[in-house]
Amino acid sequence: MSGKVQYIPDTIGAIKSYLASLQGFDIMALELIQNADDAKAEELSFDITDSGLVLWNSAPFSYCGDLESKCGFKRQDKKTCDFHSIIKIASGAKLKDSENIGRFGVGFVSSYQICDHPEIESARLKVKLNPLDANADVDESDHVKDTQFYFPWAKDSLSATRVELGASPLTDDDIKRIESDFKEVLKRSLLFLKNVKEVVLKKNGTELLRCRIERKPDERKPNETIITYSPQKKTEIWHLIHCDAESGANRLKEKYPILQNSEKAAKASLALRLDKDGFDKEDGYLYAYLPTQESTHLPLHINGEFFPETNRKALMWKGKHEKEWNELLVEAAASELAADPEALVQLLGQNRFWELVQKAKD
């Protein structure tokens, strides 16, 4: 026999493989927030209901008009529409959009920790994903200018999808942990996002936490950002310092041609908290727009278009071009922080300035 046969990935196998590196309800929350920010949503809410998790955001899915054929946007040399992207595991469509903060296009897979059949409603379309047979049920929806996801709790240990994924069923204790994990994630996630302004966490419709960010609220203080939390009535004031590493990035791109095709910007930002409840006694985190679990060992956050690990818990410090790119941005941030000590003293005050210097020395 000679000729060609179609090379088709195993959908359930692909999900199982990706899911192994995307474990954790905190990771799932980050991926869902990232997807909303990439969609340019300004508002989103999570509602932990008795039957499942409901995620709503204010941006509509893009839709080419035909799910049964190759994406019409693709035929026009545009980015694949959102519905085609989500029904194709690891489509990589996000890589073509430099405005997106996501890297892998597989983040939605993390939702299979809690459900067997995710549902998406947007652009007058309702799509229920069936990973077991690699099909999707399509129906009409009332959601037009927004998007709603529904993740029914996967509580049946003998469901065919749970068995094939080798995944444990969801328990009541797991649902309680989802609530606590989401609270912690939401409190740390808004600072460096590009579009999201407000996130709400609910339980059966009752509001538990509302986080809202105001970027540049005062024209006289263009680097200031304010985050408020309710019903806790808590306010954080942040000062952001921006820098770029373009010259170093150009040298790296000559050394590693693969970086020439990357849309990553050679930019980094530092965030110092200015309000009286600031976190001087705590360490900040490295952010790839969303927080990793990796400490800066300083009372400040550092954000950049880093290469994170698949699970977002840390940056990539192995390999070649990824490691050197990450190092470049951290070094650029450190240089910018040290560039104007007098401005830092004025911003932080003598005591906080010298505490920062001591921690940097340590």
Short mmCIF file of N, CA and C in Angstrom, two decimals, residues 31-32 35-36 39 44-47 52-61 82-83 86 108 111 117-122 127 129 143 146-152:
data_model
loop_
_atom_site.label_atom_id
_atom_site.label_comp_id
_atom_site.label_asym_id
_atom_site.label_seq_id
_atom_site.Cartn_x
_atom_site.Cartn_y
_atom_site.Cartn_z
N GLU A 31 -6.06 30.98 33.64
CA GLU A 31 -6.26 30.75 32.21
C GLU A 31 -7.57 31.38 31.73
N LEU A 32 -8.61 31.28 32.53
CA LEU A 32 -9.91 31.83 32.13
C LEU A 32 -9.88 33.36 32.15
N ASN A 35 -8.00 34.40 29.01
CA ASN A 35 -8.83 34.31 27.81
C ASN A 35 -9.76 35.52 27.68
N ALA A 36 -10.31 35.96 28.82
CA ALA A 36 -11.20 37.12 28.80
C ALA A 36 -10.44 38.38 28.43
N ALA A 39 -9.73 38.50 24.83
CA ALA A 39 -10.93 38.81 24.06
C ALA A 39 -11.32 40.29 24.19
N LEU A 44 -15.78 40.70 33.85
CA LEU A 44 -16.08 39.28 33.89
C LEU A 44 -16.52 38.88 35.28
N SER A 45 -17.26 37.80 35.35
CA SER A 45 -17.73 37.30 36.64
C SER A 45 -17.68 35.78 36.66
N PHE A 46 -17.39 35.25 37.84
CA PHE A 46 -17.43 33.81 38.11
C PHE A 46 -18.55 33.57 39.11
N ASP A 47 -19.45 32.66 38.80
CA ASP A 47 -20.52 32.30 39.72
C ASP A 47 -20.42 30.81 40.03
N GLY A 52 -22.69 23.98 38.77
CA GLY A 52 -21.48 24.16 38.00
C GLY A 52 -20.96 25.59 38.09
N LEU A 53 -19.86 25.84 37.42
CA LEU A 53 -19.25 27.17 37.38
C LEU A 53 -19.75 27.91 36.15
N VAL A 54 -20.26 29.13 36.37
CA VAL A 54 -20.71 29.98 35.27
C VAL A 54 -19.74 31.15 35.14
N LEU A 55 -19.14 31.27 33.98
CA LEU A 55 -18.23 32.37 33.71
C LEU A 55 -18.84 33.26 32.64
N TRP A 56 -18.93 34.55 32.94
CA TRP A 56 -19.48 35.52 31.98
C TRP A 56 -18.45 36.61 31.74
N ASN A 57 -18.31 37.04 30.48
CA ASN A 57 -17.50 38.23 30.24
C ASN A 57 -18.17 39.10 29.18
N SER A 58 -17.77 40.37 29.14
CA SER A 58 -18.48 41.37 28.35
C SER A 58 -18.09 41.42 26.89
N ALA A 59 -17.23 40.53 26.43
CA ALA A 59 -16.80 40.54 25.03
C ALA A 59 -17.41 39.36 24.27
N PRO A 60 -17.85 39.57 23.03
CA PRO A 60 -18.41 38.47 22.25
C PRO A 60 -17.32 37.63 21.60
N PHE A 61 -17.63 36.36 21.34
CA PHE A 61 -16.78 35.51 20.53
C PHE A 61 -16.84 35.99 19.09
N ASP A 82 -12.96 32.70 17.04
CA ASP A 82 -12.87 32.13 18.38
C ASP A 82 -13.52 30.75 18.48
N PHE A 83 -14.65 30.57 17.78
CA PHE A 83 -15.33 29.27 17.88
C PHE A 83 -14.49 28.17 17.24
N ILE A 86 -11.54 27.35 19.64
CA ILE A 86 -11.81 26.63 20.88
C ILE A 86 -12.19 25.17 20.63
N PHE A 108 -7.77 26.66 27.92
CA PHE A 108 -9.16 26.26 28.14
C PHE A 108 -9.25 24.80 28.58
N SER A 111 -10.14 23.60 32.16
CA SER A 111 -11.52 23.49 32.67
C SER A 111 -11.98 22.04 32.78
N HIS A 117 -18.14 18.38 29.92
CA HIS A 117 -18.69 18.96 28.69
C HIS A 117 -18.86 20.47 28.83
N PRO A 118 -17.82 21.25 28.56
CA PRO A 118 -17.95 22.71 28.64
C PRO A 118 -18.95 23.24 27.61
N GLU A 119 -19.63 24.31 27.98
CA GLU A 119 -20.59 24.94 27.07
C GLU A 119 -20.22 26.41 26.89
N ILE A 120 -20.32 26.89 25.65
CA ILE A 120 -20.02 28.29 25.33
C ILE A 120 -21.20 28.89 24.60
N GLU A 121 -21.61 30.09 25.04
CA GLU A 121 -22.69 30.80 24.37
C GLU A 121 -22.23 32.21 24.01
N SER A 122 -22.30 32.53 22.73
CA SER A 122 -21.92 33.85 22.25
C SER A 122 -22.28 33.95 20.77
N VAL A 127 -22.52 26.24 21.95
CA VAL A 127 -21.71 25.09 21.55
C VAL A 127 -21.36 24.28 22.80
N LEU A 129 -19.17 21.12 24.01
CA LEU A 129 -18.05 20.30 23.57
C LEU A 129 -18.14 18.88 24.13
N HIS A 143 -27.23 34.97 23.79
CA HIS A 143 -26.04 35.79 24.04
C HIS A 143 -25.47 36.28 22.71
N ASP A 146 -21.99 39.41 24.36
CA ASP A 146 -21.20 38.96 25.50
C ASP A 146 -20.94 37.47 25.33
N THR A 147 -20.28 36.87 26.30
CA THR A 147 -19.98 35.44 26.22
C THR A 147 -20.22 34.80 27.59
N GLN A 148 -20.87 33.64 27.59
CA GLN A 148 -21.06 32.88 28.82
C GLN A 148 -20.55 31.46 28.64
N PHE A 149 -19.77 31.02 29.63
CA PHE A 149 -19.29 29.64 29.67
C PHE A 149 -20.00 28.95 30.84
N TYR A 150 -20.32 27.68 30.63
CA TYR A 150 -20.90 26.90 31.71
C TYR A 150 -20.11 25.61 31.83
N PHE A 151 -19.61 25.35 33.06
CA PHE A 151 -18.81 24.17 33.32
C PHE A 151 -19.55 23.33 34.37
N PRO A 152 -20.41 22.39 33.96
CA PRO A 152 -21.15 21.56 34.93
C PRO A 152 -20.17 20.69 35.73
#
